[in-house]
Amino acid sequence: MKLLVISFGCQMSTADGAEMARPLRARGFESASGLGDADAVILNTCTVRQHAEDRALSQIGRLKPWKEERPGRLLIVAGCAAERIGAWIEERFPYVDLVVGAKSIEAYPAILDQALKRSFDWARDDAPAWPAAAQEQAGAGAYVTVMRGCNYACTYCIVPAVRGPELYRPFDTVLAEAGAALSAGARELTLLGQTVNSWRDGSGRDFSDLVRAVDALPGVARQRFMSPHPFFLTPKLMRAMADCATVAPHLHLPAQSGSDRMLKAMKRNYTSMSYLAKTETLRTMVPGLALSTDFIVGFPGETEEDFRATLEFASAGDFCTAYCFKYSAREGTAAASAPDPVDETVKDERLARLLELVEANMRRRLDAMVGTRVRVLLEDATDGRTQFHFRARLDEPGVPGTLVDAVVTGRTDTALKARALSLASRPVAVVSLSS
Ligand code: SAH
Ligand code: SF4
């Protein structure tokens, strides 16, 4: 039996997809190479922007012939869009076997068991024990979910509605899962949560304690975390980032706007000045820190002056990259009924101007790295990620999953080219079977 997991959206969605695959793997499902040989598909949907939801929905439509070809195949639609419009999905796509919303992920093994029993004869035997932690072979990097949900109320955002309030996974559970991923071969761990750095537990530990504990795990070469909220970038967390050698000198810290008027309307809980002050402090503590961010353009009421403030902020922030989105109204959010929507053509034009600035800055930062030393964690023979977030391609193949010291020799539009320095990265023996 073979399984294909298709995930749309953020890293949380990818991590949820992997987690939802575990009970099926425990039942003996192996990874499918594509739709053709898949007996089951888990489609994890996203709804954060209308465009993301539309893409996921059209993927469900494209799976109709796959399901009709062999009706015994299992099609599971999960995630944030499944939470928002699950009943509509069931009605519109009747060939879907199981719709599970993002809030039900904890109950998912039991729900899945029912669906398996309906679809497959062999599943009617005794249920297996559901494994709690990653057991499959991990790649070079692994995600570890530390919290789910969000207690914030950013006025544009549908996440709190579809994922519910914050739920922190216990300290020991997180560390056990991190340890299992390392034992399975991962070298880099990314701690995940909607506002990952708001994690805490009942005994007074906060996210900085978790970062320090992960740093102390045997076998961890590098750690990152996604998505931190600027409000919880505390002096204590900055200290932990500076102290722990495994914490990558890269932070993705969503800003959304450089206009204080817009940040207030978005209910973001910080100002452009306080954001920049915190990140400047962090730069002094973490040498070479690379900072990336998210921006939303065309939020209701955004004027040309507000947008210029975002452009100025983007220059001042010196971001290595930024994900820039056009505001998308989400049903039920406060901003969806706000006055003064921005014209679509104005949004397009602002997005293009912001992207131009962001991409120019990225190229400048890539250029500045030429001649410097980086450490590449190889995801395959030649491609990987440096500690500063940029992707890099090596001039000769190494062993996937190893860290390779390299010197940057040039760049493409978005990535670095590098010459490998450490011999340990080279395969021990290369046998050519071709004549
Ligand atoms: N929890 C994270 C963000 C999660 S959503 C945080 O607080 O920063 C990921 C990104 O999607 C956001 O940073 C934002 O830039 C974008 N986004 C969320 N809702 C959006 C909307 N309605 N329209 C456009 N972009 C949106
Ligand atoms: Fe959405 Fe704001 Fe929560 Fe991030 S902090 S998930 S943007 S509501």
PDB file of N, CA, C and O and ligand atoms in Angstrom, residues 48 149-160 166 194-195 227 229 254 256 266-268 296, ligand 2:
ATOM      1  N   VAL A  48      -5.357  30.528   4.381  1.00  0.00           N
ATOM      2  CA  VAL A  48      -4.910  31.817   4.931  1.00  0.00           C
ATOM      3  C   VAL A  48      -5.187  32.963   3.958  1.00  0.00           C
ATOM      4  O   VAL A  48      -5.516  34.072   4.370  1.00  0.00           O
ATOM      5  N   GLY A 149      -2.455  26.487  17.163  1.00  0.00           N
ATOM      6  CA  GLY A 149      -3.460  27.509  17.414  1.00  0.00           C
ATOM      7  C   GLY A 149      -2.854  28.875  17.674  1.00  0.00           C
ATOM      8  O   GLY A 149      -1.630  29.049  17.650  1.00  0.00           O
ATOM      9  N   CYS A 150      -3.721  29.856  17.916  1.00  0.00           N
ATOM     10  CA  CYS A 150      -3.252  31.233  18.113  1.00  0.00           C
ATOM     11  C   CYS A 150      -4.228  31.993  18.998  1.00  0.00           C
ATOM     12  O   CYS A 150      -5.438  31.907  18.812  1.00  0.00           O
ATOM     13  N   ASN A 151      -3.668  32.744  19.978  1.00  0.00           N
ATOM     14  CA  ASN A 151      -4.506  33.547  20.868  1.00  0.00           C
ATOM     15  C   ASN A 151      -4.601  34.991  20.421  1.00  0.00           C
ATOM     16  O   ASN A 151      -5.176  35.810  21.120  1.00  0.00           O
ATOM     17  N   TYR A 152      -3.998  35.309  19.290  1.00  0.00           N
ATOM     18  CA  TYR A 152      -4.023  36.699  18.808  1.00  0.00           C
ATOM     19  C   TYR A 152      -5.275  36.960  17.987  1.00  0.00           C
ATOM     20  O   TYR A 152      -6.057  36.034  17.718  1.00  0.00           O
ATOM     21  N   ALA A 153      -5.439  38.178  17.573  1.00  0.00           N
ATOM     22  CA  ALA A 153      -6.639  38.525  16.801  1.00  0.00           C
ATOM     23  C   ALA A 153      -6.253  39.522  15.724  1.00  0.00           C
ATOM     24  O   ALA A 153      -6.918  40.551  15.556  1.00  0.00           O
ATOM     25  N   CYS A 154      -5.173  39.223  14.999  1.00  0.00           N
ATOM     26  CA  CYS A 154      -4.780  40.115  13.908  1.00  0.00           C
ATOM     27  C   CYS A 154      -5.991  40.220  12.977  1.00  0.00           C
ATOM     28  O   CYS A 154      -6.595  39.188  12.627  1.00  0.00           O
ATOM     29  N   THR A 155      -6.349  41.440  12.613  1.00  0.00           N
ATOM     30  CA  THR A 155      -7.686  41.648  12.045  1.00  0.00           C
ATOM     31  C   THR A 155      -7.857  41.049  10.652  1.00  0.00           C
ATOM     32  O   THR A 155      -8.972  40.892  10.190  1.00  0.00           O
ATOM     33  N   TYR A 156      -6.738  40.721   9.985  1.00  0.00           N
ATOM     34  CA  TYR A 156      -6.825  40.150   8.638  1.00  0.00           C
ATOM     35  C   TYR A 156      -6.857  38.628   8.670  1.00  0.00           C
ATOM     36  O   TYR A 156      -7.084  37.990   7.654  1.00  0.00           O
ATOM     37  N   CYS A 157      -6.592  38.027   9.823  1.00  0.00           N
ATOM     38  CA  CYS A 157      -6.162  36.621   9.841  1.00  0.00           C
ATOM     39  C   CYS A 157      -7.243  35.626  10.255  1.00  0.00           C
ATOM     40  O   CYS A 157      -7.916  35.796  11.269  1.00  0.00           O
ATOM     41  N   ILE A 158      -7.351  34.563   9.496  1.00  0.00           N
ATOM     42  CA  ILE A 158      -8.377  33.536   9.743  1.00  0.00           C
ATOM     43  C   ILE A 158      -7.847  32.400  10.615  1.00  0.00           C
ATOM     44  O   ILE A 158      -8.614  31.542  11.063  1.00  0.00           O
ATOM     45  N   VAL A 159      -6.527  32.412  10.869  1.00  0.00           N
ATOM     46  CA  VAL A 159      -5.914  31.284  11.587  1.00  0.00           C
ATOM     47  C   VAL A 159      -6.569  30.999  12.951  1.00  0.00           C
ATOM     48  O   VAL A 159      -6.898  29.842  13.244  1.00  0.00           O
ATOM     49  N   PRO A 160      -6.799  32.014  13.808  1.00  0.00           N
ATOM     50  CA  PRO A 160      -7.417  31.679  15.100  1.00  0.00           C
ATOM     51  C   PRO A 160      -8.772  30.994  14.928  1.00  0.00           C
ATOM     52  O   PRO A 160      -9.110  30.097  15.702  1.00  0.00           O
ATOM     53  N   GLU A 166      -4.459  28.724  21.499  1.00  0.00           N
ATOM     54  CA  GLU A 166      -3.135  28.109  21.646  1.00  0.00           C
ATOM     55  C   GLU A 166      -3.179  26.864  22.526  1.00  0.00           C
ATOM     56  O   GLU A 166      -3.867  26.826  23.539  1.00  0.00           O
ATOM     57  N   GLN A 194       2.205  28.535  15.377  1.00  0.00           N
ATOM     58  CA  GLN A 194       1.666  29.760  14.748  1.00  0.00           C
ATOM     59  C   GLN A 194       2.338  30.992  15.320  1.00  0.00           C
ATOM     60  O   GLN A 194       2.622  31.941  14.606  1.00  0.00           O
ATOM     61  N   THR A 195       2.523  31.010  16.633  1.00  0.00           N
ATOM     62  CA  THR A 195       3.340  32.055  17.277  1.00  0.00           C
ATOM     63  C   THR A 195       4.287  31.264  18.186  1.00  0.00           C
ATOM     64  O   THR A 195       4.110  31.220  19.391  1.00  0.00           O
ATOM     65  N   SER A 227       6.660  30.270  13.248  1.00  0.00           N
ATOM     66  CA  SER A 227       6.901  31.670  13.012  1.00  0.00           C
ATOM     67  C   SER A 227       6.914  32.397  14.350  1.00  0.00           C
ATOM     68  O   SER A 227       5.914  32.317  15.055  1.00  0.00           O
ATOM     69  N   HIS A 229       6.573  35.547  16.824  1.00  0.00           N
ATOM     70  CA  HIS A 229       5.849  36.833  16.819  1.00  0.00           C
ATOM     71  C   HIS A 229       6.775  37.881  17.448  1.00  0.00           C
ATOM     72  O   HIS A 229       7.398  37.592  18.475  1.00  0.00           O
ATOM     73  N   PRO A 254       7.783  37.912  10.958  1.00  0.00           N
ATOM     74  CA  PRO A 254       6.796  38.631  10.145  1.00  0.00           C
ATOM     75  C   PRO A 254       6.498  40.032  10.693  1.00  0.00           C
ATOM     76  O   PRO A 254       6.215  40.187  11.878  1.00  0.00           O
ATOM     77  N   GLN A 256       4.586  42.479   8.570  1.00  0.00           N
ATOM     78  CA  GLN A 256       3.310  42.783   7.903  1.00  0.00           C
ATOM     79  C   GLN A 256       3.239  44.172   7.301  1.00  0.00           C
ATOM     80  O   GLN A 256       2.710  44.349   6.209  1.00  0.00           O
ATOM     81  N   MET A 266      -4.222  46.515  12.066  1.00  0.00           N
ATOM     82  CA  MET A 266      -4.063  45.047  11.984  1.00  0.00           C
ATOM     83  C   MET A 266      -4.044  44.408  13.370  1.00  0.00           C
ATOM     84  O   MET A 266      -4.009  43.192  13.475  1.00  0.00           O
ATOM     85  N   LYS A 267      -3.979  45.228  14.411  1.00  0.00           N
ATOM     86  CA  LYS A 267      -3.844  44.750  15.809  1.00  0.00           C
ATOM     87  C   LYS A 267      -2.591  43.887  15.980  1.00  0.00           C
ATOM     88  O   LYS A 267      -2.653  42.746  16.473  1.00  0.00           O
ATOM     89  N   ARG A 268      -1.445  44.442  15.559  1.00  0.00           N
ATOM     90  CA  ARG A 268      -0.217  43.654  15.607  1.00  0.00           C
ATOM     91  C   ARG A 268       0.578  43.817  16.905  1.00  0.00           C
ATOM     92  O   ARG A 268       1.559  43.142  17.131  1.00  0.00           O
ATOM     93  N   ILE A 296       2.172  42.414   4.114  1.00  0.00           N
ATOM     94  CA  ILE A 296       0.867  42.418   3.436  1.00  0.00           C
ATOM     95  C   ILE A 296       0.685  43.816   2.831  1.00  0.00           C
ATOM     96  O   ILE A 296       0.840  44.813   3.548  1.00  0.00           O
TER      97      ILE A 296
HETATM   98 FE1  SF4 B   2      -2.717  35.078  12.414  1.00  0.00          FE
HETATM   99 FE2  SF4 B   2      -1.857  37.065  13.944  1.00  0.00          FE
HETATM  100 FE3  SF4 B   2      -2.210  34.619  14.969  1.00  0.00          FE
HETATM  101 FE4  SF4 B   2      -0.185  35.094  13.284  1.00  0.00          FE
HETATM  102  S1  SF4 B   2      -0.471  36.029  15.325  1.00  0.00           S
HETATM  103  S2  SF4 B   2      -1.609  33.343  13.230  1.00  0.00           S
HETATM  104  S3  SF4 B   2      -1.086  36.550  11.865  1.00  0.00           S
HETATM  105  S4  SF4 B   2      -3.810  35.974  14.199  1.00  0.00           S
END
